[in-house]
GROMACS .gro file of N, CA and C in nm:
model
  534
    1UNK      N    1   0.965   2.480  -1.863
    1UNK     CA    2   0.887   2.378  -1.798
    1UNK      C    3   0.964   2.331  -1.674
    2UNK      N    4   0.894   2.320  -1.560
    2UNK     CA    5   0.953   2.276  -1.434
    2UNK      C    6   0.933   2.125  -1.422
    3UNK      N    7   1.028   2.046  -1.473
    3UNK     CA    8   1.014   1.900  -1.484
    3UNK      C    9   0.992   1.828  -1.351
    4UNK      N   10   1.062   1.864  -1.242
    4UNK     CA   11   1.035   1.791  -1.116
    4UNK      C   12   0.889   1.803  -1.071
    5UNK      N   13   0.830   1.923  -1.085
    5UNK     CA   14   0.690   1.940  -1.045
    5UNK      C   15   0.596   1.867  -1.140
    6UNK      N   16   0.629   1.865  -1.269
    6UNK     CA   17   0.547   1.792  -1.366
    6UNK      C   18   0.548   1.643  -1.333
    7UNK      N   19   0.664   1.589  -1.299
    7UNK     CA   20   0.676   1.448  -1.262
    7UNK      C   21   0.592   1.418  -1.137
    8UNK      N   22   0.600   1.507  -1.037
    8UNK     CA   23   0.521   1.488  -0.914
    8UNK      C   24   0.372   1.495  -0.944
    9UNK      N   25   0.331   1.586  -1.033
    9UNK     CA   26   0.190   1.597  -1.069
    9UNK      C   27   0.140   1.472  -1.140
   10UNK      N   28   0.220   1.419  -1.231
   10UNK     CA   29   0.181   1.296  -1.302
   10UNK      C   30   0.170   1.180  -1.204
   11UNK      N   31   0.267   1.169  -1.113
   11UNK     CA   32   0.263   1.063  -1.012
   11UNK      C   33   0.139   1.078  -0.924
   12UNK      N   34   0.108   1.201  -0.883
   12UNK     CA   35  -0.010   1.226  -0.800
   12UNK      C   36  -0.137   1.180  -0.872
   13UNK      N   37  -0.151   1.218  -0.998
   13UNK     CA   38  -0.270   1.180  -1.075
   13UNK      C   39  -0.277   1.029  -1.092
   14UNK      N   40  -0.163   0.967  -1.125
   14UNK     CA   41  -0.160   0.821  -1.141
   14UNK      C   42  -0.204   0.750  -1.014
   15UNK      N   43  -0.144   0.788  -0.899
   15UNK     CA   44  -0.175   0.720  -0.773
   15UNK      C   45  -0.316   0.749  -0.722
   16UNK      N   46  -0.361   0.875  -0.735
   16UNK     CA   47  -0.483   0.916  -0.666
   16UNK      C   48  -0.607   0.929  -0.753
   17UNK      N   49  -0.593   0.908  -0.881
   17UNK     CA   50  -0.710   0.906  -0.970
   17UNK      C   51  -0.728   0.771  -1.037
   18UNK      N   52  -0.620   0.691  -1.040
   18UNK     CA   53  -0.628   0.561  -1.107
   18UNK      C   54  -0.595   0.447  -1.010
   19UNK      N   55  -0.471   0.444  -0.959
   19UNK     CA   56  -0.425   0.331  -0.877
   19UNK      C   57  -0.511   0.310  -0.753
   20UNK      N   58  -0.547   0.417  -0.683
   20UNK     CA   59  -0.622   0.401  -0.557
   20UNK      C   60  -0.761   0.343  -0.577
   21UNK      N   61  -0.808   0.338  -0.700
   21UNK     CA   62  -0.941   0.284  -0.728
   21UNK      C   63  -0.937   0.138  -0.776
   22UNK      N   64  -0.818   0.085  -0.798
   22UNK     CA   65  -0.804  -0.054  -0.842
   22UNK      C   66  -0.849  -0.146  -0.728
   23UNK      N   67  -0.942  -0.237  -0.752
   23UNK     CA   68  -0.996  -0.318  -0.642
   23UNK      C   69  -0.906  -0.431  -0.594
   24UNK      N   70  -0.789  -0.446  -0.649
   24UNK     CA   71  -0.696  -0.550  -0.605
   24UNK      C   72  -0.582  -0.487  -0.524
   25UNK      N   73  -0.569  -0.530  -0.398
   25UNK     CA   74  -0.464  -0.478  -0.313
   25UNK      C   75  -0.326  -0.505  -0.372
   26UNK      N   76  -0.302  -0.623  -0.424
   26UNK     CA   77  -0.170  -0.659  -0.474
   26UNK      C   78  -0.127  -0.573  -0.593
   27UNK      N   79  -0.221  -0.533  -0.675
   27UNK     CA   80  -0.190  -0.444  -0.787
   27UNK      C   81  -0.155  -0.305  -0.733
   28UNK      N   82  -0.233  -0.254  -0.637
   28UNK     CA   83  -0.202  -0.123  -0.579
   28UNK      C   84  -0.066  -0.125  -0.511
   29UNK      N   85  -0.036  -0.234  -0.437
   29UNK     CA   86   0.093  -0.247  -0.369
   29UNK      C   87   0.208  -0.235  -0.469
   30UNK      N   88   0.196  -0.300  -0.583
   30UNK     CA   89   0.298  -0.292  -0.687
   30UNK      C   90   0.325  -0.146  -0.727
   31UNK      N   91   0.219  -0.070  -0.751
   31UNK     CA   92   0.236   0.070  -0.793
   31UNK      C   93   0.290   0.158  -0.681
   32UNK      N   94   0.246   0.137  -0.557
   32UNK     CA   95   0.299   0.215  -0.446
   32UNK      C   96   0.449   0.194  -0.432
   33UNK      N   97   0.492   0.069  -0.439
   33UNK     CA   98   0.636   0.039  -0.432
   33UNK      C   99   0.710   0.096  -0.552
   34UNK      N  100   0.651   0.088  -0.668
   34UNK     CA  101   0.712   0.143  -0.789
   34UNK      C  102   0.738   0.293  -0.774
   35UNK      N  103   0.650   0.361  -0.700
   35UNK     CA  104   0.664   0.505  -0.676
   35UNK      C  105   0.752   0.536  -0.556
   36UNK      N  106   0.812   0.436  -0.494
   36UNK     CA  107   0.910   0.459  -0.389
   36UNK      C  108   0.864   0.439  -0.246
   37UNK      N  109   0.739   0.401  -0.224
   37UNK     CA  110   0.692   0.378  -0.088
   37UNK      C  111   0.758   0.251  -0.033
   38UNK      N  112   0.797   0.258   0.094
   38UNK     CA  113   0.850   0.140   0.163
   38UNK      C  114   0.734   0.082   0.244
   39UNK      N  115   0.683  -0.030   0.197
   39UNK     CA  116   0.565  -0.089   0.261
   39UNK      C  117   0.579  -0.240   0.268
   40UNK      N  118   0.556  -0.294   0.386
   40UNK     CA  119   0.567  -0.438   0.405
   40UNK      C  120   0.454  -0.507   0.330
   41UNK      N  121   0.482  -0.623   0.275
   41UNK     CA  122   0.382  -0.695   0.195
   41UNK      C  123   0.258  -0.735   0.275
   42UNK      N  124   0.268  -0.743   0.408
   42UNK     CA  125   0.152  -0.779   0.489
   42UNK      C  126   0.068  -0.657   0.530
   43UNK      N  127   0.115  -0.538   0.499
   43UNK     CA  128   0.038  -0.416   0.529
   43UNK      C  129  -0.071  -0.398   0.425
   44UNK      N  130  -0.168  -0.313   0.453
   44UNK     CA  131  -0.277  -0.287   0.359
   44UNK      C  132  -0.310  -0.138   0.358
   45UNK      N  133  -0.340  -0.088   0.237
   45UNK     CA  134  -0.392   0.048   0.220
   45UNK      C  135  -0.524   0.034   0.148
   46UNK      N  136  -0.630   0.083   0.210
   46UNK     CA  137  -0.765   0.070   0.155
   46UNK      C  138  -0.786   0.149   0.028
   47UNK      N  139  -0.891   0.111  -0.040
   47UNK     CA  140  -0.929   0.173  -0.167
   47UNK      C  141  -0.963   0.321  -0.144
   48UNK      N  142  -0.935   0.404  -0.243
   48UNK     CA  143  -0.963   0.548  -0.242
   48UNK      C  144  -0.880   0.627  -0.141
   49UNK      N  145  -0.769   0.571  -0.095
   49UNK     CA  146  -0.680   0.645  -0.006
   49UNK      C  147  -0.586   0.730  -0.090
   50UNK      N  148  -0.574   0.858  -0.054
   50UNK     CA  149  -0.489   0.952  -0.126
   50UNK      C  150  -0.348   0.944  -0.068
   51UNK      N  151  -0.250   0.925  -0.156
   51UNK     CA  152  -0.110   0.917  -0.117
   51UNK      C  153  -0.035   1.034  -0.182
   52UNK      N  154   0.031   1.115  -0.098
   52UNK     CA  155   0.111   1.226  -0.147
   52UNK      C  156   0.256   1.197  -0.108
   53UNK      N  157   0.348   1.215  -0.199
   53UNK     CA  158   0.491   1.193  -0.176
   53UNK      C  159   0.519   1.053  -0.120
   54UNK      N  160   0.492   0.950  -0.199
   54UNK     CA  161   0.507   0.812  -0.151
   54UNK      C  162   0.650   0.777  -0.107
   55UNK      N  163   0.752   0.843  -0.163
   55UNK     CA  164   0.890   0.814  -0.123
   55UNK      C  165   0.916   0.847   0.024
   56UNK      N  166   0.834   0.931   0.083
   56UNK     CA  167   0.851   0.969   0.223
   56UNK      C  168   0.771   0.883   0.320
   57UNK      N  169   0.710   0.775   0.272
   57UNK     CA  170   0.622   0.693   0.355
   57UNK      C  171   0.682   0.555   0.375
   58UNK      N  172   0.683   0.511   0.501
   58UNK     CA  173   0.728   0.376   0.537
   58UNK      C  174   0.620   0.313   0.625
   59UNK      N  175   0.576   0.192   0.587
   59UNK     CA  176   0.467   0.125   0.659
   59UNK      C  177   0.513  -0.015   0.698
   60UNK      N  178   0.499  -0.048   0.828
   60UNK     CA  179   0.548  -0.174   0.882
   60UNK      C  180   0.453  -0.292   0.866
   61UNK      N  181   0.489  -0.397   0.934
   61UNK     CA  182   0.423  -0.527   0.926
   61UNK      C  183   0.278  -0.519   0.975
   62UNK      N  184   0.186  -0.573   0.895
   62UNK     CA  185   0.043  -0.589   0.929
   62UNK      C  186  -0.030  -0.458   0.959
   63UNK      N  187   0.027  -0.344   0.928
   63UNK     CA  188  -0.044  -0.218   0.951
   63UNK      C  189  -0.150  -0.198   0.845
   64UNK      N  190  -0.260  -0.135   0.886
   64UNK     CA  191  -0.375  -0.117   0.797
   64UNK      C  192  -0.414   0.030   0.792
   65UNK      N  193  -0.417   0.083   0.671
   65UNK     CA  194  -0.473   0.216   0.647
   65UNK      C  195  -0.603   0.190   0.574
   66UNK      N  196  -0.714   0.221   0.635
   66UNK     CA  197  -0.844   0.187   0.578
   66UNK      C  198  -0.882   0.280   0.463
   67UNK      N  199  -1.000   0.258   0.408
   67UNK     CA  200  -1.047   0.331   0.290
   67UNK      C  201  -1.059   0.481   0.315
   68UNK      N  202  -1.037   0.557   0.207
   68UNK     CA  203  -1.064   0.701   0.205
   68UNK      C  204  -0.980   0.783   0.302
   69UNK      N  205  -0.857   0.742   0.327
   69UNK     CA  206  -0.767   0.819   0.412
   69UNK      C  207  -0.678   0.908   0.326
   70UNK      N  208  -0.601   0.995   0.390
   70UNK     CA  209  -0.500   1.076   0.324
   70UNK      C  210  -0.371   1.058   0.402
   71UNK      N  211  -0.263   1.021   0.332
   71UNK     CA  212  -0.131   1.011   0.393
   71UNK      C  213  -0.037   1.098   0.310
   72UNK      N  214   0.017   1.204   0.371
   72UNK     CA  215   0.107   1.295   0.303
   72UNK      C  216   0.248   1.275   0.355
   73UNK      N  217   0.332   1.213   0.272
   73UNK     CA  218   0.469   1.182   0.312
   73UNK      C  219   0.570   1.291   0.278
   74UNK      N  220   0.526   1.411   0.252
   74UNK     CA  221   0.617   1.520   0.212
   74UNK      C  222   0.732   1.539   0.310
   75UNK      N  223   0.703   1.531   0.439
   75UNK     CA  224   0.806   1.550   0.541
   75UNK      C  225   0.852   1.421   0.603
   76UNK      N  226   0.795   1.309   0.559
   76UNK     CA  227   0.827   1.178   0.613
   76UNK      C  228   0.718   1.129   0.707
   77UNK      N  229   0.666   1.010   0.678
   77UNK     CA  230   0.568   0.945   0.766
   77UNK      C  231   0.617   0.803   0.789
   78UNK      N  232   0.644   0.770   0.916
   78UNK     CA  233   0.683   0.635   0.954
   78UNK      C  234   0.567   0.574   1.031
   79UNK      N  235   0.517   0.462   0.983
   79UNK     CA  236   0.408   0.389   1.048
   79UNK      C  237   0.464   0.254   1.089
   80UNK      N  238   0.462   0.224   1.216
   80UNK     CA  239   0.519   0.101   1.269
   80UNK      C  240   0.438  -0.023   1.236
   81UNK      N  241   0.452  -0.124   1.319
   81UNK     CA  242   0.384  -0.252   1.299
   81UNK      C  243   0.249  -0.254   1.370
   82UNK      N  244   0.153  -0.323   1.308
   82UNK     CA  245   0.021  -0.346   1.368
   82UNK      C  246  -0.049  -0.216   1.408
   83UNK      N  247  -0.039  -0.117   1.321
   83UNK     CA  248  -0.107   0.011   1.338
   83UNK      C  249  -0.238   0.006   1.261
   84UNK      N  250  -0.345   0.058   1.318
   84UNK     CA  251  -0.473   0.066   1.249
   84UNK      C  252  -0.511   0.213   1.233
   85UNK      N  253  -0.523   0.255   1.108
   85UNK     CA  254  -0.568   0.391   1.078
   85UNK      C  255  -0.705   0.376   1.014
   86UNK      N  256  -0.808   0.421   1.084
   86UNK     CA  257  -0.947   0.400   1.041
   86UNK      C  258  -0.986   0.492   0.926
   87UNK      N  259  -1.098   0.458   0.864
   87UNK     CA  260  -1.147   0.527   0.745
   87UNK      C  261  -1.158   0.678   0.766
   88UNK      N  262  -1.129   0.751   0.659
   88UNK     CA  263  -1.140   0.896   0.649
   88UNK      C  264  -1.041   0.973   0.738
   89UNK      N  265  -0.941   0.905   0.792
   89UNK     CA  266  -0.839   0.973   0.872
   89UNK      C  267  -0.734   1.035   0.781
   90UNK      N  268  -0.660   1.132   0.837
   90UNK     CA  269  -0.559   1.204   0.760
   90UNK      C  270  -0.431   1.217   0.841
   91UNK      N  271  -0.317   1.199   0.774
   91UNK     CA  272  -0.185   1.216   0.836
   91UNK      C  273  -0.107   1.313   0.748
   92UNK      N  274  -0.072   1.429   0.803
   92UNK     CA  275   0.000   1.532   0.729
   92UNK      C  276   0.137   1.557   0.791
   93UNK      N  277   0.243   1.554   0.710
   93UNK     CA  278   0.378   1.581   0.757
   93UNK      C  279   0.428   1.715   0.703
   94UNK      N  280   0.336   1.806   0.678
   94UNK     CA  281   0.372   1.937   0.623
   94UNK      C  282   0.265   2.038   0.661
   95UNK      N  283   0.298   2.164   0.644
   95UNK     CA  284   0.202   2.272   0.669
   95UNK      C  285   0.257   2.400   0.607
   96UNK      N  286   0.198   2.512   0.646
   96UNK     CA  287   0.242   2.644   0.601
   96UNK      C  288   0.265   2.732   0.723
   97UNK      N  289   0.358   2.823   0.713
   97UNK     CA  290   0.384   2.917   0.822
   97UNK      C  291   0.275   3.023   0.821
   98UNK      N  292   0.206   3.036   0.933
   98UNK     CA  293   0.091   3.126   0.941
   98UNK      C  294   0.127   3.272   0.927
   99UNK      N  295   0.250   3.309   0.965
   99UNK     CA  296   0.291   3.449   0.959
   99UNK      C  297   0.368   3.484   0.833
  100UNK      N  298   0.376   3.391   0.740
  100UNK     CA  299   0.454   3.414   0.620
  100UNK      C  300   0.374   3.491   0.516
  101UNK      N  301   0.430   3.599   0.463
  101UNK     CA  302   0.359   3.675   0.359
  101UNK      C  303   0.353   3.599   0.226
  102UNK      N  304   0.431   3.492   0.214
  102UNK     CA  305   0.427   3.412   0.090
  102UNK      C  306   0.371   3.272   0.115
  103UNK      N  307   0.305   3.252   0.230
  103UNK     CA  308   0.243   3.124   0.264
  103UNK      C  309   0.347   3.012   0.260
  104UNK      N  310   0.463   3.039   0.322
  104UNK     CA  311   0.578   2.949   0.318
  104UNK      C  312   0.543   2.808   0.368
  105UNK      N  313   0.586   2.712   0.293
  105UNK     CA  314   0.560   2.569   0.316
  105UNK      C  315   0.675   2.510   0.396
  106UNK      N  316   0.645   2.419   0.489
  106UNK     CA  317   0.751   2.348   0.561
  106UNK      C  318   0.706   2.205   0.587
  107UNK      N  319   0.804   2.119   0.615
  107UNK     CA  320   0.776   1.979   0.644
  107UNK      C  321   0.829   1.944   0.782
  108UNK      N  322   0.768   1.843   0.842
  108UNK     CA  323   0.803   1.799   0.976
  108UNK      C  324   0.756   1.654   0.988
  109UNK      N  325   0.844   1.557   1.012
  109UNK     CA  326   0.805   1.417   1.007
  109UNK      C  327   0.703   1.376   1.113
  110UNK      N  328   0.630   1.270   1.080
  110UNK     CA  329   0.532   1.209   1.171
  110UNK      C  330   0.579   1.067   1.197
  111UNK      N  331   0.577   1.026   1.324
  111UNK     CA  332   0.613   0.890   1.361
  111UNK      C  333   0.497   0.827   1.437
  112UNK      N  334   0.451   0.714   1.385
  112UNK     CA  335   0.342   0.639   1.448
  112UNK      C  336   0.399   0.503   1.486
  113UNK      N  337   0.416   0.479   1.614
  113UNK     CA  338   0.483   0.357   1.661
  113UNK      C  339   0.386   0.239   1.666
  114UNK      N  340   0.435   0.123   1.706
  114UNK     CA  341   0.360  -0.003   1.703
  114UNK      C  342   0.232   0.001   1.787
  115UNK      N  343   0.131  -0.073   1.737
  115UNK     CA  344   0.005  -0.095   1.807
  115UNK      C  345  -0.072   0.033   1.840
  116UNK      N  346  -0.064   0.129   1.752
  116UNK     CA  347  -0.140   0.253   1.765
  116UNK      C  348  -0.270   0.239   1.686
  117UNK      N  349  -0.377   0.297   1.739
  117UNK     CA  350  -0.505   0.300   1.669
  117UNK      C  351  -0.545   0.445   1.651
  118UNK      N  352  -0.565   0.484   1.525
  118UNK     CA  353  -0.617   0.616   1.492
  118UNK      C  354  -0.760   0.593   1.445
  119UNK      N  355  -0.858   0.641   1.519
  119UNK     CA  356  -0.999   0.613   1.491
  119UNK      C  357  -1.049   0.698   1.374
  120UNK      N  358  -1.170   0.667   1.331
  120UNK     CA  359  -1.229   0.726   1.210
  120UNK      C  360  -1.227   0.878   1.210
  121UNK      N  361  -1.189   0.932   1.095
  121UNK     CA  362  -1.194   1.075   1.068
  121UNK      C  363  -1.102   1.158   1.157
  122UNK      N  364  -0.999   1.097   1.214
  122UNK     CA  365  -0.903   1.171   1.296
  122UNK      C  366  -0.800   1.238   1.205
  123UNK      N  367  -0.735   1.341   1.257
  123UNK     CA  368  -0.632   1.411   1.182
  123UNK      C  369  -0.506   1.418   1.268
  124UNK      N  370  -0.394   1.375   1.208
  124UNK     CA  371  -0.263   1.379   1.273
  124UNK      C  372  -0.180   1.483   1.198
  125UNK      N  373  -0.127   1.581   1.272
  125UNK     CA  374  -0.056   1.692   1.209
  125UNK      C  375   0.096   1.674   1.217
  126UNK      N  376   0.166   1.754   1.139
  126UNK     CA  377   0.311   1.747   1.126
  126UNK      C  378   0.381   1.752   1.262
  127UNK      N  379   0.494   1.680   1.270
  127UNK     CA  380   0.575   1.682   1.391
  127UNK      C  381   0.525   1.593   1.502
  128UNK      N  382   0.423   1.515   1.477
  128UNK     CA  383   0.361   1.432   1.580
  128UNK      C  384   0.437   1.301   1.599
  129UNK      N  385   0.442   1.254   1.724
  129UNK     CA  386   0.491   1.121   1.757
  129UNK      C  387   0.381   1.053   1.838
  130UNK      N  388   0.329   0.942   1.784
  130UNK     CA  389   0.229   0.863   1.856
  130UNK      C  390   0.301   0.739   1.910
  131UNK      N  391   0.320   0.736   2.042
  131UNK     CA  392   0.394   0.626   2.103
  131UNK      C  393   0.309   0.499   2.114
  132UNK      N  394   0.377   0.387   2.141
  132UNK     CA  395   0.311   0.256   2.143
  132UNK      C  396   0.181   0.257   2.223
  133UNK      N  397   0.083   0.184   2.170
  133UNK     CA  398  -0.047   0.159   2.234
  133UNK      C  399  -0.134   0.284   2.247
  134UNK      N  400  -0.094   0.395   2.185
  134UNK     CA  401  -0.176   0.516   2.191
  134UNK      C  402  -0.301   0.500   2.104
  135UNK      N  403  -0.406   0.573   2.141
  135UNK     CA  404  -0.529   0.579   2.062
  135UNK      C  405  -0.563   0.726   2.043
  136UNK      N  406  -0.596   0.760   1.919
  136UNK     CA  407  -0.648   0.894   1.889
  136UNK      C  408  -0.793   0.873   1.850
  137UNK      N  409  -0.886   0.931   1.925
  137UNK     CA  410  -1.028   0.907   1.908
  137UNK      C  411  -1.086   0.961   1.778
  138UNK      N  412  -1.203   0.912   1.745
  138UNK     CA  413  -1.274   0.953   1.624
  138UNK      C  414  -1.295   1.103   1.622
  139UNK      N  415  -1.280   1.164   1.505
  139UNK     CA  416  -1.300   1.307   1.482
  139UNK      C  417  -1.205   1.396   1.561
  140UNK      N  418  -1.095   1.340   1.610
  140UNK     CA  419  -0.999   1.419   1.688
  140UNK      C  420  -0.890   1.475   1.599
  141UNK      N  421  -0.830   1.582   1.647
  141UNK     CA  422  -0.716   1.644   1.577
  141UNK      C  423  -0.601   1.647   1.676
  142UNK      N  424  -0.487   1.586   1.639
  142UNK     CA  425  -0.374   1.576   1.733
  142UNK      C  426  -0.245   1.626   1.671
  143UNK      N  427  -0.171   1.703   1.752
  143UNK     CA  428  -0.035   1.746   1.718
  143UNK      C  429   0.044   1.744   1.847
  144UNK      N  430   0.156   1.673   1.846
  144UNK     CA  431   0.240   1.665   1.965
  144UNK      C  432   0.294   1.525   1.984
  145UNK      N  433   0.321   1.490   2.109
  145UNK     CA  434   0.376   1.359   2.143
  145UNK      C  435   0.283   1.294   2.245
  146UNK      N  436   0.238   1.172   2.215
  146UNK     CA  437   0.151   1.101   2.309
  146UNK      C  438   0.235   1.029   2.413
  147UNK      N  439   0.172   1.004   2.525
  147UNK     CA  440   0.232   0.920   2.627
  147UNK      C  441   0.193   0.776   2.594
  148UNK      N  442   0.287   0.685   2.605
  148UNK     CA  443   0.265   0.545   2.571
  148UNK      C  444   0.143   0.490   2.646
  149UNK      N  445   0.050   0.430   2.566
  149UNK     CA  446  -0.062   0.360   2.626
  149UNK      C  447  -0.178   0.446   2.672
  150UNK      N  448  -0.192   0.567   2.619
  150UNK     CA  449  -0.303   0.653   2.659
  150UNK      C  450  -0.396   0.683   2.542
  151UNK      N  451  -0.520   0.715   2.576
  151UNK     CA  452  -0.624   0.748   2.479
  151UNK      C  453  -0.641   0.900   2.479
  152UNK      N  454  -0.640   0.957   2.359
  152UNK     CA  455  -0.656   1.101   2.339
  152UNK      C  456  -0.776   1.124   2.250
  153UNK      N  457  -0.856   1.224   2.284
  153UNK     CA  458  -0.964   1.262   2.192
  153UNK      C  459  -1.005   1.405   2.215
  154UNK      N  460  -1.076   1.459   2.115
  154UNK     CA  461  -1.121   1.598   2.117
  154UNK      C  462  -1.049   1.678   2.010
  155UNK      N  463  -1.083   1.807   2.007
  155UNK     CA  464  -1.020   1.896   1.911
  155UNK      C  465  -0.989   2.029   1.980
  156UNK      N  466  -0.864   2.048   2.022
  156UNK     CA  467  -0.750   1.959   2.003
  156UNK      C  468  -0.759   1.839   2.097
  157UNK      N  469  -0.703   1.726   2.051
  157UNK     CA  470  -0.708   1.603   2.131
  157UNK      C  471  -0.624   1.618   2.256
  158UNK      N  472  -0.681   1.571   2.366
  158UNK     CA  473  -0.613   1.575   2.496
  158UNK      C  474  -0.613   1.435   2.557
  159UNK      N  475  -0.516   1.410   2.643
  159UNK     CA  476  -0.506   1.280   2.711
  159UNK      C  477  -0.626   1.264   2.803
  160UNK      N  478  -0.699   1.152   2.786
  160UNK     CA  479  -0.820   1.130   2.865
  160UNK      C  480  -0.809   1.014   2.963
  161UNK      N  481  -0.756   0.901   2.918
  161UNK     CA  482  -0.746   0.788   3.010
  161UNK      C  483  -0.644   0.687   2.958
  162UNK      N  484  -0.607   0.595   3.045
  162UNK     CA  485  -0.511   0.490   3.013
  162UNK      C  486  -0.580   0.382   2.931
  163UNK      N  487  -0.509   0.333   2.830
  163UNK     CA  488  -0.557   0.218   2.752
  163UNK      C  489  -0.512   0.094   2.827
  164UNK      N  490  -0.605   0.010   2.864
  164UNK     CA  491  -0.573  -0.108   2.943
  164UNK      C  492  -0.516  -0.218   2.854
  165UNK      N  493  -0.400  -0.188   2.798
  165UNK     CA  494  -0.335  -0.280   2.706
  165UNK      C  495  -0.186  -0.252   2.714
  166UNK      N  496  -0.109  -0.355   2.743
  166UNK     CA  497   0.036  -0.335   2.747
  166UNK      C  498   0.110  -0.449   2.678
  167UNK      N  499   0.037  -0.532   2.609
  167UNK     CA  500   0.096  -0.644   2.538
  167UNK      C  501   0.074  -0.624   2.388
  168UNK      N  502   0.180  -0.639   2.310
  168UNK     CA  503   0.168  -0.620   2.165
  168UNK      C  504   0.072  -0.722   2.106
  169UNK      N  505  -0.001  -0.678   2.005
  169UNK     CA  506  -0.093  -0.765   1.933
  169UNK      C  507  -0.059  -0.761   1.785
  170UNK      N  508  -0.111  -0.859   1.711
  170UNK     CA  509  -0.090  -0.866   1.566
  170UNK      C  510  -0.224  -0.851   1.497
  171UNK      N  511  -0.234  -0.756   1.406
  171UNK     CA  512  -0.358  -0.735   1.331
  171UNK      C  513  -0.370  -0.844   1.225
  172UNK      N  514  -0.487  -0.905   1.217
  172UNK     CA  515  -0.513  -1.010   1.118
  172UNK      C  516  -0.618  -0.959   1.020
  173UNK      N  517  -0.571  -0.886   0.919
  173UNK     CA  518  -0.662  -0.825   0.821
  173UNK      C  519  -0.591  -0.826   0.687
  174UNK      N  520  -0.636  -0.907   0.596
  174UNK     CA  521  -0.567  -0.914   0.468
  174UNK      C  522  -0.661  -0.945   0.352
  175UNK      N  523  -0.760  -0.858   0.329
  175UNK     CA  524  -0.847  -0.880   0.213
  175UNK      C  525  -0.772  -0.854   0.083
  176UNK      N  526  -0.804  -0.927  -0.019
  176UNK     CA  527  -0.743  -0.905  -0.150
  176UNK      C  528  -0.816  -0.795  -0.228
  177UNK      N  529  -0.950  -0.796  -0.217
  177UNK     CA  530  -1.030  -0.697  -0.291
  177UNK      C  531  -1.083  -0.592  -0.194
  178UNK      N  532  -1.015  -0.479  -0.184
  178UNK     CA  533  -1.054  -0.364  -0.102
  178UNK      C  534  -0.947  -0.263  -0.106
   0.00000   0.00000   0.00000
């Protein structure tokens, strides 16, 4: 029996079949921290969000991951302060080598800095750095490094225009039941 994988499987089932459906944020927060996630008490993770490798995830002050997202911390995911990740978005810090005859797996950290907005159904891939005030548009797929304060969209997402915002803001979102 391969005990480390069994432990990871049990944790995955606990977090993503039971805990993520609990309608109380404070109860979910307790379990996420118990599983090793570093998350500020003012941050929020919406109901039905899938969490993989919680020990590799760090979430800052007032950041919000909305309902039905996927966050894979296998390679490390750092989410700064006042970040908004909209519903159905995905953040992956791992992938597979396309030329590998054994479908070799690798990890590569993702860093999402302060005041970033990831719009609905966007996908952020391994090795990405989203700099302050960046926006990734709805239904976009991004891999790379954003320029501070720019809006990117499309598939693959490309820099489209400047975000007319250069002052940090604080997200005010703290529902108990969601």
